[in-house]
Short mmCIF file of C-alpha atoms (C1' of nucleotides) in Angstrom, two decimals:
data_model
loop_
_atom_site.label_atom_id
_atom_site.label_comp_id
_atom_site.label_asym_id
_atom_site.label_seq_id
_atom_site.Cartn_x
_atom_site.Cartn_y
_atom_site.Cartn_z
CA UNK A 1 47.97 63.72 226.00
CA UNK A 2 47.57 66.92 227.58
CA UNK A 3 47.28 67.14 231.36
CA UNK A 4 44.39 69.39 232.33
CA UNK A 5 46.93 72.24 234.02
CA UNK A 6 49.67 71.57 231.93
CA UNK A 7 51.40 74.98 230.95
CA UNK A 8 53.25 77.27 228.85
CA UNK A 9 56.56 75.78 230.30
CA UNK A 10 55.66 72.19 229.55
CA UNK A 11 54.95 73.32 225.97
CA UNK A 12 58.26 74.75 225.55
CA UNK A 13 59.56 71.38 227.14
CA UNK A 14 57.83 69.08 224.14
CA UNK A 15 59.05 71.36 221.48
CA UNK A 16 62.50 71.94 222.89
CA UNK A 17 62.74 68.28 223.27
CA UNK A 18 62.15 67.95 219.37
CA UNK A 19 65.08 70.38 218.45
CA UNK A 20 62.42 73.01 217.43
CA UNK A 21 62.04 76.49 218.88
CA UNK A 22 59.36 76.93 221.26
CA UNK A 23 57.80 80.14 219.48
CA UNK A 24 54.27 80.98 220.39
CA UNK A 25 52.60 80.04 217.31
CA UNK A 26 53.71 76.84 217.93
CA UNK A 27 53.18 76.54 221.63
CA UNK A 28 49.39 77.75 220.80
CA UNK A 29 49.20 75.53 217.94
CA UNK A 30 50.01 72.82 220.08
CA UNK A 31 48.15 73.56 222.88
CA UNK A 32 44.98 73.79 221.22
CA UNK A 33 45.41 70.19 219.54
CA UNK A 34 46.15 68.56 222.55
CA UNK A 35 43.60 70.38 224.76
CA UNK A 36 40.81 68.71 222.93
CA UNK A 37 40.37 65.09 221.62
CA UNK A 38 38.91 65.60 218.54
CA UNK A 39 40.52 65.92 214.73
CA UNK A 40 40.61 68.78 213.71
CA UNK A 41 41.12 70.83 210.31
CA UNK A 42 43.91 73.28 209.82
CA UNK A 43 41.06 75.77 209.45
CA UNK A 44 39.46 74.72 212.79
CA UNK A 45 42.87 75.25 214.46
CA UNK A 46 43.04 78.40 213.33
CA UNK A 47 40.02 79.86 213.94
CA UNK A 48 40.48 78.29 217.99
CA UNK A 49 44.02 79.68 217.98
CA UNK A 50 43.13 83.19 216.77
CA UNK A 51 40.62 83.41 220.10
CA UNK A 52 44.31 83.57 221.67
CA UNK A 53 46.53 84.90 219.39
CA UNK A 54 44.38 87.22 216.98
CA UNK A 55 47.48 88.03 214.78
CA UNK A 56 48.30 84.51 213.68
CA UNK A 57 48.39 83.84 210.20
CA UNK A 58 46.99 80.51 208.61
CA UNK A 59 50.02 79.77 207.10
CA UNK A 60 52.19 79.92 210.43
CA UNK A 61 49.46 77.28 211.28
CA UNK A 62 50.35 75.44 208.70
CA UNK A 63 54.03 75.76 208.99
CA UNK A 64 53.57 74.69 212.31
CA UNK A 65 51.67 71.84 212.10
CA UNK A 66 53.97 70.59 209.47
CA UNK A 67 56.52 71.16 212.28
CA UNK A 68 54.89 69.28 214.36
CA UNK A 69 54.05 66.31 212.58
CA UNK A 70 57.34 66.12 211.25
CA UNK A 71 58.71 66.48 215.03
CA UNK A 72 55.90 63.62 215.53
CA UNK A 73 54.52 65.54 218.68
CA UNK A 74 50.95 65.02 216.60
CA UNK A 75 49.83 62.80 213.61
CA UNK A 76 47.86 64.06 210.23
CA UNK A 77 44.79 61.95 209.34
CA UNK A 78 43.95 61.71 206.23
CA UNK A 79 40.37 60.98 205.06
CA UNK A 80 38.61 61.29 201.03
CA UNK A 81 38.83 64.04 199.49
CA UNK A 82 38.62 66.21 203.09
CA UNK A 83 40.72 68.54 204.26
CA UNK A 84 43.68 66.82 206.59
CA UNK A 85 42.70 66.63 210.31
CA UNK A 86 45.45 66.24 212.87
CA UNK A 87 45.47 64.29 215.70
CA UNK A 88 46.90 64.07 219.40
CA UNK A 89 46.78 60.56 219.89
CA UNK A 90 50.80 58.87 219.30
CA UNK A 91 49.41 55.41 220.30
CA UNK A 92 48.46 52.79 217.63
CA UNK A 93 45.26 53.61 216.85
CA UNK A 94 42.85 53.17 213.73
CA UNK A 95 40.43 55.43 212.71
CA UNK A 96 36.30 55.34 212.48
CA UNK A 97 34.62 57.52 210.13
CA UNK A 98 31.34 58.35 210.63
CA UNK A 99 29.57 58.75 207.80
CA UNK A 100 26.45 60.51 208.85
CA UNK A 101 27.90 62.86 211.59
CA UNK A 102 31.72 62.98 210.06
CA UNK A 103 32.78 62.62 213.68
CA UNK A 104 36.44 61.19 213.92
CA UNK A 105 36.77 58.24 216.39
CA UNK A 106 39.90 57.25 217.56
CA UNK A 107 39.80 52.83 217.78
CA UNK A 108 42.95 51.11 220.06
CA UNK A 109 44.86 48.71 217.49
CA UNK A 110 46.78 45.27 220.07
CA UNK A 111 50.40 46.05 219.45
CA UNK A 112 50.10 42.48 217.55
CA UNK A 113 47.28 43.79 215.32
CA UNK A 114 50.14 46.02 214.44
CA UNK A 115 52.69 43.51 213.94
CA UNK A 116 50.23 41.02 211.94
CA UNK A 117 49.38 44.08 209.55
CA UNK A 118 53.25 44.39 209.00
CA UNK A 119 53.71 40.66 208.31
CA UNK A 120 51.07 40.74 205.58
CA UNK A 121 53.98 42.28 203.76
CA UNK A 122 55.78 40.48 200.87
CA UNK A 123 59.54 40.66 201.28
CA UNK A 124 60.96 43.89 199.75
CA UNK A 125 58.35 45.89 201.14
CA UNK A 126 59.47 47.87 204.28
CA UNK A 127 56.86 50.18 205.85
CA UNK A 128 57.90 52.83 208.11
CA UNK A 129 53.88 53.84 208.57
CA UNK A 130 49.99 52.11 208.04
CA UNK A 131 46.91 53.96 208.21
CA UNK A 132 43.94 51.76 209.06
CA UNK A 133 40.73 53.73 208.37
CA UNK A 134 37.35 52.40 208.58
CA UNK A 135 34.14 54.01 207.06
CA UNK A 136 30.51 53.66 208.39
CA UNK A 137 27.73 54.55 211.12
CA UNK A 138 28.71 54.52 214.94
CA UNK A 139 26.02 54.13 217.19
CA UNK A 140 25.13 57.63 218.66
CA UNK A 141 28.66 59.15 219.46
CA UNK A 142 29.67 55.68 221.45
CA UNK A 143 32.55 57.44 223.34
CA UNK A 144 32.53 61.09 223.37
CA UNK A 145 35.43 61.68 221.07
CA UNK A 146 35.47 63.19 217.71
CA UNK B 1 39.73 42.66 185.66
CA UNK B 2 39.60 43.12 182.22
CA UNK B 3 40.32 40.03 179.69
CA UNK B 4 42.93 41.35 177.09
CA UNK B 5 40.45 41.41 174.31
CA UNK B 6 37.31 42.80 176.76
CA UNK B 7 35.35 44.49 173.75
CA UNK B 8 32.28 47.43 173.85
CA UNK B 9 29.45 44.90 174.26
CA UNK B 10 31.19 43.95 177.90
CA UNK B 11 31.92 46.94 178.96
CA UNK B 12 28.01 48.03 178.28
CA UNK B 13 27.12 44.80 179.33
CA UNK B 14 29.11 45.52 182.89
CA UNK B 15 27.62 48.60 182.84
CA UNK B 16 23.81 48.09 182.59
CA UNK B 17 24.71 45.28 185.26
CA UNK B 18 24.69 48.39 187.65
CA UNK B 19 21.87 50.02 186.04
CA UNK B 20 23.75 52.68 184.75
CA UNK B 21 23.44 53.78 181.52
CA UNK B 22 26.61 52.72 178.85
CA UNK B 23 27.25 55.87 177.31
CA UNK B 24 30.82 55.97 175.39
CA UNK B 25 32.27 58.20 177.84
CA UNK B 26 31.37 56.28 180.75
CA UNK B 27 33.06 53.20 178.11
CA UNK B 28 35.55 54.24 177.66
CA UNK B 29 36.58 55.96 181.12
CA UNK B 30 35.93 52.46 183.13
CA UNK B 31 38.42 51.01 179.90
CA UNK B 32 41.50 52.43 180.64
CA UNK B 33 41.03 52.03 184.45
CA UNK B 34 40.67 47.92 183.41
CA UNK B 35 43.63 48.03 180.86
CA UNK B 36 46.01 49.14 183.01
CA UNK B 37 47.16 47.26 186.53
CA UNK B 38 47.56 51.17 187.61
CA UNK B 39 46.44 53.67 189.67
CA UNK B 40 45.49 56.49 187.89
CA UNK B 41 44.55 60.16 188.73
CA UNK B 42 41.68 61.71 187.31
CA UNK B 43 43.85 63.65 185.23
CA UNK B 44 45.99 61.04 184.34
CA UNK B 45 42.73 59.01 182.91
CA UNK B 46 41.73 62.51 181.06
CA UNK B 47 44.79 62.77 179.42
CA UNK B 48 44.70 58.63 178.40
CA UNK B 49 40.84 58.87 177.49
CA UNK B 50 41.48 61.62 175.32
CA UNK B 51 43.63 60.06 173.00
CA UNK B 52 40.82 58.04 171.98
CA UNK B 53 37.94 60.46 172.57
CA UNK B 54 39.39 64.07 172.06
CA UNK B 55 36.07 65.69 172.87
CA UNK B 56 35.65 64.20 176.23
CA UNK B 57 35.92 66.90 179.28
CA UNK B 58 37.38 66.56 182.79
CA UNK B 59 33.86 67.35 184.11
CA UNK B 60 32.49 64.19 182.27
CA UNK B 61 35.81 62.10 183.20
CA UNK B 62 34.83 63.42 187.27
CA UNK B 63 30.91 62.24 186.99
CA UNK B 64 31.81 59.00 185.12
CA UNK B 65 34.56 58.22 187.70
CA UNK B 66 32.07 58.95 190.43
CA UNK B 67 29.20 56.56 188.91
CA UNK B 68 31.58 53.71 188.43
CA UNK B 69 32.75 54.22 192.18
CA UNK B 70 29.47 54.38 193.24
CA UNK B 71 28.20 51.15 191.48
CA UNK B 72 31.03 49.33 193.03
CA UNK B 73 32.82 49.07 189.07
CA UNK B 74 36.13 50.26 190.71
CA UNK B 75 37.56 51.79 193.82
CA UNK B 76 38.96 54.82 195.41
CA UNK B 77 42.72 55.36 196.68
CA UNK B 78 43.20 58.31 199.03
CA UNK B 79 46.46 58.83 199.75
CA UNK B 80 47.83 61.88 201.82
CA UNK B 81 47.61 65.27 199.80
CA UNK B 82 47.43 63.70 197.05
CA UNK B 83 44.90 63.74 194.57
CA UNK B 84 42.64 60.42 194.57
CA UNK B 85 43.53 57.83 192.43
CA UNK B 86 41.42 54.82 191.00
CA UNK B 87 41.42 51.00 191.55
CA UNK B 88 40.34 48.30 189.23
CA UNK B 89 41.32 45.70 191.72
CA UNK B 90 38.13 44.95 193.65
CA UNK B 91 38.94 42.03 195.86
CA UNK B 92 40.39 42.71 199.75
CA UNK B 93 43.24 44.31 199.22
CA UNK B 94 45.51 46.78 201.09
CA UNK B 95 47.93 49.82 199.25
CA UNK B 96 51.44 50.61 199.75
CA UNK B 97 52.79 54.02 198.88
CA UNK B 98 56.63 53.57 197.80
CA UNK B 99 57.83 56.95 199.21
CA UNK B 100 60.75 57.44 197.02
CA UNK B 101 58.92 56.56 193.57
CA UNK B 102 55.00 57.53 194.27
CA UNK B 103 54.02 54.37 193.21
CA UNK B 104 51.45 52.47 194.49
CA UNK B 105 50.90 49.04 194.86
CA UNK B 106 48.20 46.72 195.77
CA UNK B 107 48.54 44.08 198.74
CA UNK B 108 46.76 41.10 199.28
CA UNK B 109 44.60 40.38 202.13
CA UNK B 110 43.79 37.12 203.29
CA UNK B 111 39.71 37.15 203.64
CA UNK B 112 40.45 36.72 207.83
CA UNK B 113 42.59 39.50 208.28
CA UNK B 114 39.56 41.38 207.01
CA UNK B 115 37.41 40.00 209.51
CA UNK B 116 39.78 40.22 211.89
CA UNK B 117 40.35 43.86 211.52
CA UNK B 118 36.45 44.38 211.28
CA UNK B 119 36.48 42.55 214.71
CA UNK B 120 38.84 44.96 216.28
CA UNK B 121 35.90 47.56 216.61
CA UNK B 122 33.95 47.83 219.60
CA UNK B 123 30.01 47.05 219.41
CA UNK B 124 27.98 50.09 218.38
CA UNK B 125 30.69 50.81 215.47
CA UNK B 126 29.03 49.49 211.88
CA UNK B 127 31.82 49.72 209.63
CA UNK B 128 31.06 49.52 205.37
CA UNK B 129 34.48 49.77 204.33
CA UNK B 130 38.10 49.46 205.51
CA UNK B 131 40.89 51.17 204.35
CA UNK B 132 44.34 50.37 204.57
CA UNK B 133 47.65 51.77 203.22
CA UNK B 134 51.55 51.26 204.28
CA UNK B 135 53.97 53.96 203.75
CA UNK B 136 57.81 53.19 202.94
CA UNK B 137 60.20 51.70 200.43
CA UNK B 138 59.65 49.09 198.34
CA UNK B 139 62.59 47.26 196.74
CA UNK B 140 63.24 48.18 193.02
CA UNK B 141 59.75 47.63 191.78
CA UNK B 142 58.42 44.27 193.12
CA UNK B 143 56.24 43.16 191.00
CA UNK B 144 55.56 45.29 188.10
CA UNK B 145 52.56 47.47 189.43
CA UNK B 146 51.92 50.98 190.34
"C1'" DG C 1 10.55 58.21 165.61
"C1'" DT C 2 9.55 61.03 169.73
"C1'" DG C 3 9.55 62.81 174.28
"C1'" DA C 4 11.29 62.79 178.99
"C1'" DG C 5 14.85 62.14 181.75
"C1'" DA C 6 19.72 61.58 182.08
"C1'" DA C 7 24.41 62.67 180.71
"C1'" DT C 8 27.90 65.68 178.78
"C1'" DT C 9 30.10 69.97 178.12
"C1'" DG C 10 32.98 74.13 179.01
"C1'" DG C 11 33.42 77.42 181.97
"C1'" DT C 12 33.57 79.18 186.32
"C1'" DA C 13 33.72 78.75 191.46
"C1'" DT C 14 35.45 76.78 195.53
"C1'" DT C 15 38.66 75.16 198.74
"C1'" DA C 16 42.82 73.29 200.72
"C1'" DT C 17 47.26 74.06 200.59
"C1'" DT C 18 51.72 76.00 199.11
"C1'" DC C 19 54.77 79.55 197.79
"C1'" DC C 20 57.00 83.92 198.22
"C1'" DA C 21 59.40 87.95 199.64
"C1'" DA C 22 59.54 91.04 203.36
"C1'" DT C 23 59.69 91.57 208.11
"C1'" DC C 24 60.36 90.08 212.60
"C1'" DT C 25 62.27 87.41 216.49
"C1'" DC C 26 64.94 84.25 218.66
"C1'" DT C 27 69.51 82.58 220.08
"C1'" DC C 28 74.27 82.75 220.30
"C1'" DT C 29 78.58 85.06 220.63
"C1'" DC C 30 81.39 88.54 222.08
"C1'" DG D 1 73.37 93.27 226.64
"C1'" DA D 2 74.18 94.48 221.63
"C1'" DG D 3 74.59 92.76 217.08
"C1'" DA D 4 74.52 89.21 213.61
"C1'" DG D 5 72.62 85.43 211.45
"C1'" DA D 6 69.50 81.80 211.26
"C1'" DG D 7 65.08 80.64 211.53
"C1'" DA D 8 60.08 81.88 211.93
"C1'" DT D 9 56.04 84.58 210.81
"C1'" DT D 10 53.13 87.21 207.86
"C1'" DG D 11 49.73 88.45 204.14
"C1'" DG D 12 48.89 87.90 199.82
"C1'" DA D 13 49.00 85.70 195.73
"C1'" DA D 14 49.40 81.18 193.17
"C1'" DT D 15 48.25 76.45 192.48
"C1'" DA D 16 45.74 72.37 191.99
"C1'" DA D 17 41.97 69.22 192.67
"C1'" DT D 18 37.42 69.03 192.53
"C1'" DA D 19 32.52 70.72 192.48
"C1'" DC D 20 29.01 73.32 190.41
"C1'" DC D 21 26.03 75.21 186.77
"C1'" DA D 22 23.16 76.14 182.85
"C1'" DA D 23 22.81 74.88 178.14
"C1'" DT D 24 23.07 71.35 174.83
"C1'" DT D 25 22.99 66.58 173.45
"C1'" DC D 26 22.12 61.90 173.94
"C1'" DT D 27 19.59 57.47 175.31
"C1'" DC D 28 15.91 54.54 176.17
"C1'" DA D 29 11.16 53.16 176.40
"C1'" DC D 30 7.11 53.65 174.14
#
DNA sequence: GTGAGAATTGGTATTATTCCAATCTCTCTC
DNA sequence: GAGAGAGATTGGAATAATACCAATTCTCAC
């Protein structure tokens, strides 16, 4: 995650690190999912990244995020029939959607969760990524995040 | 799942179980979902439920594919970008995506792992349904399904 | 059988996403 | 530090899945 001061130069850092060119679309792309821990829509990113970059089109923001994911600086999440969200959070997580807000809540998966989901596997099947999602009604936004 | 010779009179008889009127559409939609150990797309049940009933539209095939979801008669697949696909196989059951072929097949879940996962949420947090779905390779075809 | 409510139909609208060709901008080399 | 080439961005148009709508048709209870 973001720290709250981290800059332009740390931005270039991440990308550079991922053998991608730290242009600005990308650097504001970035920025903007990691400054805030919610999930949001390619359409939500670009309407918050053209407060800062007016001139950015919405497919650069989609050619970055696809960048991005693929770099696996952020993760898509992928609910019913809704648009993808994208998320900041690497760690093993699971997601809670809420039915009556359509908040996005992040839930921490134990690394042996993880590994027990894997084993569930019959031989021959080799699974390089799991999406846990769970549907439902949280309690009045129980931790902030969306 | 469907017995090999399931006829008309169960399939209205499954359907008035759910209070929902048997029309022939509706019939035959929920008839090729059961025949078939698939996962079709909407389209792909259009194009099998027209060989039998030429007249039917996509509309229809969408609202009778909706009904039977929402009486519990089948289930919905999300997968990334993709467009949804259809489930006869109602009992716990996870979904792995074979990247290389697009096939997807189901997973058994032991009834705890269910539990278990349901326990991994934090109080406040009322989940209704789980989803959950591997990504990778399977081995030439495990089993048969898709 | 008949009437009221429900379902189907075809067409059109919407929306997320991708594609494309032209332009621009990095980065690297000299 | 100038030029070349690769890679990125842009706007607009195309695509594809799904939703919507008004008119017609069907189904069930009486």
């Amino acid at each position: 995650m973001l720290s709250p001061n981290e800059n332009h130069a740390a931005l270039s850092e991440r990308l550079k690190a991922c053998d991608v060119r730290p242009t600005p679309q990308r650097k504001v792309v970035l920025k903007v999912i990691l400054e805030k821990r919610d999930h949001p829509t390619a359409d939500e990113i670009f309407a918050r990244v053209k407060s800062s970059m007016p001139t950015i089109s919405l497919a650069t923001v989609y050619n970055c995020l696809e960048t991005l994911v693929a770099c696996g600086l952020i993760r898509q999440v992928h609910l019913e029939r809704a648009p993808t969200r994208y998320c900041p959070n690497l760690h093993a997580h699971a997601h809670f959607h809420d039915d009556t807000t359509g908040q996005v809540h992040d839930i921490d998966l134990p690394t042996d969760t993880m590994k027990q989901l894997h084993g569930l596997l019959p031989t021959g099947f080799d699974a390089n990524s799991v999406e846990l999602t769970f549907r439902g009604r949280a309690a009045h936004n129980p931790h902030g995040t969306n």
